Amino acid sequence: MSSSQGSSPIAQCSGPGDGLFRKPRDPAMAPRHYRTPRSLPDVCPKEPTGEGRALCDGPSVVADQHRWTVYNSKVNLPAALNDPRLAKRESDFFTKTWGLDFTETEVMPSFYLPNISREHFSSYLQETAQREKIHERCKNICQSRDDLSVPTITNNHDKARAELEQVPKIFMKPEFVLNDPATFNAVLPWSHFSVAGGKNSRDVASSRLLQEKLSHYLDVVEVSIARQISLRSEAFFHAMSSQHELQDRLRETADAVAKLRARTAAIDRIMCRGPLQALRDALTRNNCIKLHNKLKLMAAVHQTQPTVQLLLSTSEFVGALELIATTKEVLQQELQGIHSFRHLGSQLCEMERLIDKMMVADFSTYAQSDLSRPFEEDSQVLEKDRLQSLVFGLLRQRKLDFLDIYSEEMVRAAKNIVRQCVVKSVSQISEIDADAVRFHEQMRLMTFPQWFDLLLDIFEHFILFLKRIKATLSVIRNVVLEVLDSSQRSRLADVSSATNHSDGRTNEDEEEEESEGPAFHSGEAELAYLTHEGLFISDALNEAEQRSNASAHAQTRAQTCTDACGSDSASATTESSSSREHNSNTTSSLPIGGAAAISEDVMPSDLELGRVANNVQELLYTASDVSHDRCVKVLMTRAKDGSLERLSSSEFVCLSQAVESFVSDTEELCGRRSMSLRGALQSQAYRFVQRFHEERKTKLSLLLDNERWKQAEVPAEFQDLVDSIADGRITLPERKPAGSEDRKPSEFLCVDGQKYAVVGTVLLLIRMFLEYCQCVNDIPSITTDILTRLADLLKHFNSRSCQLVLGAGALQVVGLKTITTRNLALASRCLQLLVHYIPVIRAHFETRLQPRQYSILRHFGHITKDYNDHIAEISAKLVAIMDSMFEKALSKYEVKAPMPSACLRNVCKQMAKMHEAINELLPEEQTQMLFLRINASFKLYLKRQLARLGVFNDGGPQNGLVMVDVAFYSENVQALRSLERLDLNMPEIWEQKR
């Protein structure tokens, strides 16, 4: 056997430092020539070494049967690694030759070694189960011969042991060597012998005794050995007989093996060497093609840096980033481990960081140039392609804060817009020295028309500013949405392709199982020759064909990468995708969705892209807010000295309309309602309303204090004003040029077919509350403030007129001699005119209020009630005047001739004067009602006087005289205009006689 061919128990080291052990040569084999031991071949089934002579590196049962190879070595790898003669085990035994990643690589299980389980031994266990049961049963029933002679064997063993104990222990020790002086002296104690050269009888006796003792020890050991041999004699002789039989069979087997090897050598020489050489040539050709493609790919990668620099010189950031990403992917997948490219990855990363900084700086420059360019340019978006490229590159590098840069530039540009507009306006005003006056003071020194023109110019520039920002942000948002849509579509495509790939692999595996199964179990005598990779020849040829196709793909990929380095980055992406496809088809180390995984790692997630899109819209809102804030500063700078509060109503209305128009335009443009400018205008409007109201209230107070309560003529413009109110136009009409129309004033104010005699103050008051209504039309935001101020104005007129007329305050203020009935009637009629217009004013304000603000309209109800009470008090005052006259006159009434009496003549005269005073002022119905109340008072006092005089309705002479006076009274009263049909009911003067 080969294992018994003179192998030494301790291998010899081949050299002082290589740490490998080789088998010593057999002297009989010395003349033969041995091949130098080579490194073990690469036996990974899926990773060919690419060497042309790789097929003959393994042991061959045909050519190498008579020569020693590395596979005949009896020193295995664990023995070499655990060499006890080395002081310290080498920790870099593998890594110093094969690289640092060798020990970390996980060894894939072999595809050609089946997984052995218990099921593979089931048939054997079934065949031997019955014999095992019989064996166990016989072993339990039959006892061995050793068991029968246990006492005898025990006795003999004890006796032999006792005899062996007589032998000194030193002979039994493993380290017993007579070369050792100590051992020799212990076995042969020469100290007992004489040192002198002569032999005496004592020395002879001692030597004989020692010889006999040693002979006895030898006999004891030989007897013990013989006894042990006798106990195992049967097994010994059986082994000897079996050895002869085994030698005969080995001789026959050696002859058969020699014949088989000779026949196999002939087959190898005739049939195998040619095909194997052809296969080696095919593998060599494929390896050369692969090497050529690798070199072309390396040449293309080598041109990456110059190409990136060329792209950066033209601001093609996206193309440069794509080329860098493609190159890094090729380095990781195709060119990994190439020593000349060991620093290229870090250089590409550094270039990528440099591109990040360049893109941020370029985007900042773009934002400055876009927001600072003159507004006279027609183009909305500046260099649209450049902007799209920058945004895509920033998104690709996950620089999602680029909108903050645009926001900062936007705030800076808004400030510059205001400054430029102010400088432009000041340059056109010669009265303002721009060098001597500060920036904010320049706006305060302008007149209102000049400042208003400046404000309109600022508004116009900000509208153009927002349109430009909206167009730019729209381009950015479209790029973000396109990237988001592309990411979603690529993810769906990757999922579908992964599903199709897994289904395709399943079908291929099933087809292979169906095709290989019958061939494996068939009884056809097919020759199968194994290569060093464990493949059959037919499989190796198929693999070579596949590799040739793969080399064609690699050549296309290298050409594509070369074109990418020379022209554009889009082809680099195509090369990357083709390389990924090739790797996914030829190797199993890359995932199927590698491209999708890489793109997902590079590009932001869908959530981040959605957040960026929302931030773009928020940035547009921010632009609107910034514009409003800058306008607020302009407004507040002008209002700092109170100049806005001193504006006329028309000027403030113009300002309010301009602001509302700007706010509406920005809201329509940006889709958001900014409140800062409206709030600033609202605060100014509140101050304006307060001053507006105070001016008119003061004016009304002055008019009332100077009012003499005489009927005033009504100019035509006031009649037109009232007519416009009747037509539903509650606004101030435009002022007509003087002399355009020469119409005479009228005595009365005609309202809805009724004539109103009014004083001049009321005419101006009507114009005043129309001014309030006009303010509400022009400035809807101040509706509630105007309403409360108008209510206060109406209350002030009511209270002040009451003080002047009913309270007789006009006597001291104006210097009237007395408050006449005509004054009272005129005041009543003025109040009635205002009561007529209160519902009109209320309806006008109600259309301008929100439903939740309707509660404020209750002020008009209170005012109407106060006015009606005032009118009733005036009527009562008129009746009271006549009451005092009746009481004074009728207290002197006497029933005696001549008739009619002087008392009743005086009463009728006073009533005629009363009628003359109020008839033209009050309408007919009110005059009749007033005289009915006066008549009732007259009857009351006359009745009392008749009762006091004792005159009754008894038909006597006195009764007749009274009836004559009553008839005179009735005729005079009913002779007054509009009192002809007045029912005086004079019989009520008679008190029934008891």
mmCIF file of C-alpha atoms in Angstrom, residues 353-588:
data_model
loop_
_atom_site.group_PDB
_atom_site.id
_atom_site.type_symbol
_atom_site.label_atom_id
_atom_site.label_comp_id
_atom_site.label_asym_id
_atom_site.label_seq_id
_atom_site.Cartn_x
_atom_site.Cartn_y
_atom_site.Cartn_z
ATOM 1 C CA ARG A 353 -17.393 66.855 -2.846
ATOM 2 C CA LEU A 354 -15.807 69.594 -4.950
ATOM 3 C CA ILE A 355 -18.731 69.429 -7.364
ATOM 4 C CA ASP A 356 -21.118 69.767 -4.413
ATOM 5 C CA LYS A 357 -19.443 73.011 -3.389
ATOM 6 C CA MET A 358 -19.349 74.242 -6.967
ATOM 7 C CA MET A 359 -23.052 73.540 -7.459
ATOM 8 C CA VAL A 360 -24.003 75.358 -4.261
ATOM 9 C CA ALA A 361 -21.857 78.343 -5.241
ATOM 10 C CA ASP A 362 -23.227 78.306 -8.783
ATOM 11 C CA PHE A 363 -26.811 78.129 -7.530
ATOM 12 C CA SER A 364 -26.153 81.072 -5.213
ATOM 13 C CA THR A 365 -24.690 83.022 -8.142
ATOM 14 C CA TYR A 366 -27.673 82.086 -10.291
ATOM 15 C CA ALA A 367 -30.116 83.240 -7.606
ATOM 16 C CA GLN A 368 -28.300 86.570 -7.308
ATOM 17 C CA SER A 369 -28.258 87.160 -11.042
ATOM 18 C CA ASP A 370 -31.871 86.035 -11.457
ATOM 19 C CA LEU A 371 -33.296 88.222 -8.688
ATOM 20 C CA SER A 372 -31.091 91.246 -9.345
ATOM 21 C CA ARG A 373 -31.490 91.559 -13.113
ATOM 22 C CA PRO A 374 -33.448 94.562 -14.470
ATOM 23 C CA PHE A 375 -37.210 94.217 -14.606
ATOM 24 C CA GLU A 376 -37.263 95.523 -18.169
ATOM 25 C CA GLU A 377 -36.187 92.090 -19.411
ATOM 26 C CA ASP A 378 -39.038 90.090 -20.879
ATOM 27 C CA SER A 379 -37.798 86.612 -19.998
ATOM 28 C CA GLN A 380 -39.385 85.194 -16.883
ATOM 29 C CA VAL A 381 -36.781 82.463 -16.232
ATOM 30 C CA LEU A 382 -33.073 83.137 -16.588
ATOM 31 C CA GLU A 383 -31.157 80.273 -18.275
ATOM 32 C CA LYS A 384 -33.798 77.624 -17.753
ATOM 33 C CA ASP A 385 -31.543 74.726 -18.807
ATOM 34 C CA ARG A 386 -28.851 75.813 -16.389
ATOM 35 C CA LEU A 387 -31.379 76.032 -13.563
ATOM 36 C CA GLN A 388 -32.767 72.569 -14.319
ATOM 37 C CA SER A 389 -29.262 71.106 -14.417
ATOM 38 C CA LEU A 390 -28.351 72.729 -11.093
ATOM 39 C CA VAL A 391 -31.540 71.591 -9.357
ATOM 40 C CA PHE A 392 -31.197 68.024 -10.625
ATOM 41 C CA GLY A 393 -27.561 67.906 -9.527
ATOM 42 C CA LEU A 394 -28.381 69.264 -6.072
ATOM 43 C CA LEU A 395 -31.198 66.757 -5.678
ATOM 44 C CA ARG A 396 -28.912 63.951 -6.812
ATOM 45 C CA GLN A 397 -26.359 64.925 -4.177
ATOM 46 C CA ARG A 398 -29.107 65.270 -1.556
ATOM 47 C CA LYS A 399 -28.350 68.978 -1.070
ATOM 48 C CA LEU A 400 -31.951 69.672 -0.139
ATOM 49 C CA ASP A 401 -31.243 72.992 1.580
ATOM 50 C CA PHE A 402 -30.634 74.897 -1.648
ATOM 51 C CA LEU A 403 -34.019 76.606 -1.231
ATOM 52 C CA ASP A 404 -32.643 78.358 1.857
ATOM 53 C CA ILE A 405 -30.011 79.969 -0.358
ATOM 54 C CA TYR A 406 -32.712 81.196 -2.729
ATOM 55 C CA SER A 407 -34.741 82.494 0.226
ATOM 56 C CA GLU A 408 -31.802 84.532 1.535
ATOM 57 C CA GLU A 409 -31.143 86.001 -1.887
ATOM 58 C CA MET A 410 -34.847 86.753 -2.212
ATOM 59 C CA VAL A 411 -34.886 88.803 1.018
ATOM 60 C CA ARG A 412 -31.774 90.676 -0.080
ATOM 61 C CA ALA A 413 -33.276 91.408 -3.510
ATOM 62 C CA ALA A 414 -36.526 92.680 -1.920
ATOM 63 C CA LYS A 415 -34.547 95.196 0.123
ATOM 64 C CA ASN A 416 -32.671 96.331 -2.979
ATOM 65 C CA ILE A 417 -35.926 96.836 -4.876
ATOM 66 C CA VAL A 418 -37.203 99.332 -2.281
ATOM 67 C CA ARG A 419 -33.853 101.129 -2.168
ATOM 68 C CA GLN A 420 -33.608 101.393 -5.943
ATOM 69 C CA CYS A 421 -37.160 102.740 -6.239
ATOM 70 C CA VAL A 422 -36.506 105.368 -3.546
ATOM 71 C CA VAL A 423 -33.227 106.415 -5.168
ATOM 72 C CA LYS A 424 -34.949 106.678 -8.535
ATOM 73 C CA SER A 425 -37.788 108.809 -7.139
ATOM 74 C CA VAL A 426 -35.513 111.071 -5.103
ATOM 75 C CA SER A 427 -33.337 111.671 -8.146
ATOM 76 C CA GLN A 428 -36.378 113.185 -9.894
ATOM 77 C CA ILE A 429 -37.166 115.553 -6.988
ATOM 78 C CA SER A 430 -34.942 118.589 -6.894
ATOM 79 C CA GLU A 431 -36.113 119.700 -3.447
ATOM 80 C CA ILE A 432 -34.518 116.691 -1.692
ATOM 81 C CA ASP A 433 -30.779 116.380 -1.326
ATOM 82 C CA ALA A 434 -30.100 112.645 -1.309
ATOM 83 C CA ASP A 435 -26.598 113.083 0.096
ATOM 84 C CA ALA A 436 -27.604 115.259 3.045
ATOM 85 C CA VAL A 437 -30.749 113.409 4.066
ATOM 86 C CA ARG A 438 -30.940 109.866 5.360
ATOM 87 C CA PHE A 439 -32.769 107.185 3.469
ATOM 88 C CA HIS A 440 -35.889 107.104 5.687
ATOM 89 C CA GLU A 441 -36.081 110.884 5.898
ATOM 90 C CA GLN A 442 -36.171 111.114 2.122
ATOM 91 C CA MET A 443 -39.577 109.415 2.033
ATOM 92 C CA ARG A 444 -40.943 111.708 4.751
ATOM 93 C CA LEU A 445 -39.827 114.817 2.877
ATOM 94 C CA MET A 446 -41.865 113.846 -0.194
ATOM 95 C CA THR A 447 -45.324 115.246 -0.764
ATOM 96 C CA PHE A 448 -48.155 112.753 -0.717
ATOM 97 C CA PRO A 449 -48.469 112.571 -4.533
ATOM 98 C CA GLN A 450 -44.722 111.999 -4.823
ATOM 99 C CA TRP A 451 -44.715 109.363 -2.090
ATOM 100 C CA PHE A 452 -47.839 107.743 -3.512
ATOM 101 C CA ASP A 453 -46.195 107.487 -6.937
ATOM 102 C CA LEU A 454 -43.178 105.897 -5.211
ATOM 103 C CA LEU A 455 -45.439 103.400 -3.465
ATOM 104 C CA LEU A 456 -47.169 102.491 -6.734
ATOM 105 C CA ASP A 457 -43.754 102.018 -8.339
ATOM 106 C CA ILE A 458 -42.700 99.720 -5.482
ATOM 107 C CA PHE A 459 -45.929 97.763 -5.833
ATOM 108 C CA GLU A 460 -45.359 97.353 -9.568
ATOM 109 C CA HIS A 461 -41.783 96.181 -9.071
ATOM 110 C CA PHE A 462 -42.821 93.687 -6.414
ATOM 111 C CA ILE A 463 -45.516 92.253 -8.687
ATOM 112 C CA LEU A 464 -42.887 91.689 -11.380
ATOM 113 C CA PHE A 465 -40.556 90.342 -8.677
ATOM 114 C CA LEU A 466 -43.134 87.793 -7.551
ATOM 115 C CA LYS A 467 -43.952 86.775 -11.126
ATOM 116 C CA ARG A 468 -40.272 86.144 -11.744
ATOM 117 C CA ILE A 469 -39.929 84.139 -8.514
ATOM 118 C CA LYS A 470 -43.050 82.136 -9.321
ATOM 119 C CA ALA A 471 -41.713 81.247 -12.777
ATOM 120 C CA THR A 472 -38.347 80.174 -11.325
ATOM 121 C CA LEU A 473 -39.928 78.164 -8.531
ATOM 122 C CA SER A 474 -42.263 76.554 -11.045
ATOM 123 C CA VAL A 475 -39.241 75.245 -12.965
ATOM 124 C CA ILE A 476 -37.698 73.947 -9.725
ATOM 125 C CA ARG A 477 -40.966 72.290 -8.695
ATOM 126 C CA ASN A 478 -41.340 70.627 -12.105
ATOM 127 C CA VAL A 479 -37.819 69.199 -11.819
ATOM 128 C CA VAL A 480 -38.588 67.842 -8.330
ATOM 129 C CA LEU A 481 -41.865 66.293 -9.514
ATOM 130 C CA GLU A 482 -40.152 64.749 -12.548
ATOM 131 C CA VAL A 483 -37.509 63.171 -10.318
ATOM 132 C CA LEU A 484 -40.238 61.902 -7.987
ATOM 133 C CA ASP A 485 -42.231 60.434 -10.876
ATOM 134 C CA SER A 486 -39.100 58.843 -12.361
ATOM 135 C CA SER A 487 -38.211 57.313 -8.996
ATOM 136 C CA GLN A 488 -41.653 55.773 -8.627
ATOM 137 C CA ARG A 489 -41.672 54.413 -12.182
ATOM 138 C CA SER A 490 -38.190 52.902 -11.801
ATOM 139 C CA ARG A 491 -39.229 51.248 -8.552
ATOM 140 C CA LEU A 492 -42.255 49.674 -10.216
ATOM 141 C CA ALA A 493 -40.088 48.530 -13.132
ATOM 142 C CA ASP A 494 -37.536 46.963 -10.754
ATOM 143 C CA VAL A 495 -40.262 45.089 -8.900
ATOM 144 C CA SER A 496 -41.738 43.720 -12.123
ATOM 145 C CA SER A 497 -38.306 42.771 -13.529
ATOM 146 C CA ALA A 498 -37.353 41.018 -10.279
ATOM 147 C CA THR A 499 -40.599 39.038 -10.421
ATOM 148 C CA ASN A 500 -40.018 38.060 -14.050
ATOM 149 C CA HIS A 501 -36.389 37.125 -13.315
ATOM 150 C CA SER A 502 -37.338 34.862 -10.423
ATOM 151 C CA ASP A 503 -40.029 33.174 -12.559
ATOM 152 C CA GLY A 504 -37.529 32.685 -15.390
ATOM 153 C CA ARG A 505 -34.946 31.098 -13.089
ATOM 154 C CA THR A 506 -37.573 28.749 -11.669
ATOM 155 C CA ASN A 507 -38.549 27.613 -15.165
ATOM 156 C CA GLU A 508 -34.896 27.114 -16.138
ATOM 157 C CA ASP A 509 -34.229 25.008 -13.050
ATOM 158 C CA GLU A 510 -37.269 22.849 -13.796
ATOM 159 C CA GLU A 511 -36.151 22.353 -17.397
ATOM 160 C CA GLU A 512 -32.629 21.420 -16.275
ATOM 161 C CA GLU A 513 -33.990 18.897 -13.787
ATOM 162 C CA GLU A 514 -36.209 17.352 -16.443
ATOM 163 C CA SER A 515 -33.387 17.203 -18.990
ATOM 164 C CA GLU A 516 -30.658 15.964 -16.629
ATOM 165 C CA GLY A 517 -32.706 13.459 -14.679
ATOM 166 C CA PRO A 518 -33.212 10.818 -17.421
ATOM 167 C CA ALA A 519 -29.646 11.174 -18.656
ATOM 168 C CA PHE A 520 -28.260 10.627 -15.186
ATOM 169 C CA HIS A 521 -30.297 7.492 -14.579
ATOM 170 C CA SER A 522 -29.981 6.031 -18.075
ATOM 171 C CA GLY A 523 -27.830 2.994 -18.695
ATOM 172 C CA GLU A 524 -26.051 4.431 -21.685
ATOM 173 C CA ALA A 525 -22.279 4.072 -21.515
ATOM 174 C CA GLU A 526 -21.291 7.687 -21.999
ATOM 175 C CA LEU A 527 -17.769 8.874 -21.275
ATOM 176 C CA ALA A 528 -17.612 11.823 -18.872
ATOM 177 C CA TYR A 529 -14.318 13.605 -18.481
ATOM 178 C CA LEU A 530 -13.878 16.025 -15.626
ATOM 179 C CA THR A 531 -11.964 19.244 -15.946
ATOM 180 C CA HIS A 532 -10.200 20.895 -13.031
ATOM 181 C CA GLU A 533 -13.360 22.898 -12.354
ATOM 182 C CA GLY A 534 -15.578 19.870 -11.927
ATOM 183 C CA LEU A 535 -17.462 20.412 -15.226
ATOM 184 C CA PHE A 536 -18.189 17.857 -17.924
ATOM 185 C CA ILE A 537 -16.740 18.549 -21.335
ATOM 186 C CA SER A 538 -20.125 19.358 -22.848
ATOM 187 C CA ASP A 539 -20.868 21.756 -19.999
ATOM 188 C CA ALA A 540 -17.429 23.328 -20.363
ATOM 189 C CA LEU A 541 -18.073 23.932 -24.067
ATOM 190 C CA ASN A 542 -21.437 25.528 -23.275
ATOM 191 C CA GLU A 543 -19.753 27.644 -20.627
ATOM 192 C CA ALA A 544 -17.109 28.727 -23.141
ATOM 193 C CA GLU A 545 -19.861 29.750 -25.576
ATOM 194 C CA GLN A 546 -21.566 31.775 -22.866
ATOM 195 C CA ARG A 547 -18.278 33.440 -21.981
ATOM 196 C CA SER A 548 -17.702 34.395 -25.598
ATOM 197 C CA ASN A 549 -21.104 36.063 -25.631
ATOM 198 C CA ALA A 550 -20.258 37.764 -22.332
ATOM 199 C CA SER A 551 -16.968 38.982 -23.795
ATOM 200 C CA ALA A 552 -18.907 40.558 -26.638
ATOM 201 C CA HIS A 553 -21.059 42.338 -24.069
ATOM 202 C CA ALA A 554 -17.933 43.427 -22.206
ATOM 203 C CA GLN A 555 -16.449 44.795 -25.419
ATOM 204 C CA THR A 556 -19.618 46.788 -26.053
ATOM 205 C CA ARG A 557 -19.513 48.015 -22.450
ATOM 206 C CA ALA A 558 -15.880 49.112 -22.745
ATOM 207 C CA GLN A 559 -16.629 50.942 -25.999
ATOM 208 C CA THR A 560 -19.611 52.626 -24.373
ATOM 209 C CA CYS A 561 -17.541 53.732 -21.390
ATOM 210 C CA THR A 562 -14.897 55.090 -23.796
ATOM 211 C CA ASP A 563 -17.539 57.090 -25.627
ATOM 212 C CA ALA A 564 -18.861 58.347 -22.292
ATOM 213 C CA CYS A 565 -15.458 59.653 -21.287
ATOM 214 C CA GLY A 566 -15.083 61.419 -24.616
ATOM 215 C CA SER A 567 -18.541 62.897 -25.152
ATOM 216 C CA ASP A 568 -21.462 62.778 -22.754
ATOM 217 C CA SER A 569 -22.485 61.260 -19.469
ATOM 218 C CA ALA A 570 -25.710 59.720 -20.708
ATOM 219 C CA SER A 571 -23.805 56.962 -22.513
ATOM 220 C CA ALA A 572 -21.944 56.289 -19.278
ATOM 221 C CA THR A 573 -25.261 55.476 -17.709
ATOM 222 C CA THR A 574 -25.973 53.061 -20.584
ATOM 223 C CA GLU A 575 -22.609 51.391 -20.032
ATOM 224 C CA SER A 576 -23.325 51.082 -16.346
ATOM 225 C CA SER A 577 -26.672 49.471 -17.007
ATOM 226 C CA SER A 578 -25.144 47.044 -19.530
ATOM 227 C CA SER A 579 -22.399 46.082 -17.094
ATOM 228 C CA ARG A 580 -24.983 45.505 -14.424
ATOM 229 C CA GLU A 581 -26.965 43.327 -16.821
ATOM 230 C CA HIS A 582 -23.854 41.332 -17.720
ATOM 231 C CA ASN A 583 -22.916 40.787 -14.096
ATOM 232 C CA SER A 584 -26.399 39.719 -13.152
ATOM 233 C CA ASN A 585 -26.329 37.119 -15.947
ATOM 234 C CA THR A 586 -22.856 35.714 -15.333
ATOM 235 C CA THR A 587 -22.304 35.942 -11.601
ATOM 236 C CA SER A 588 -24.427 35.509 -8.540
#
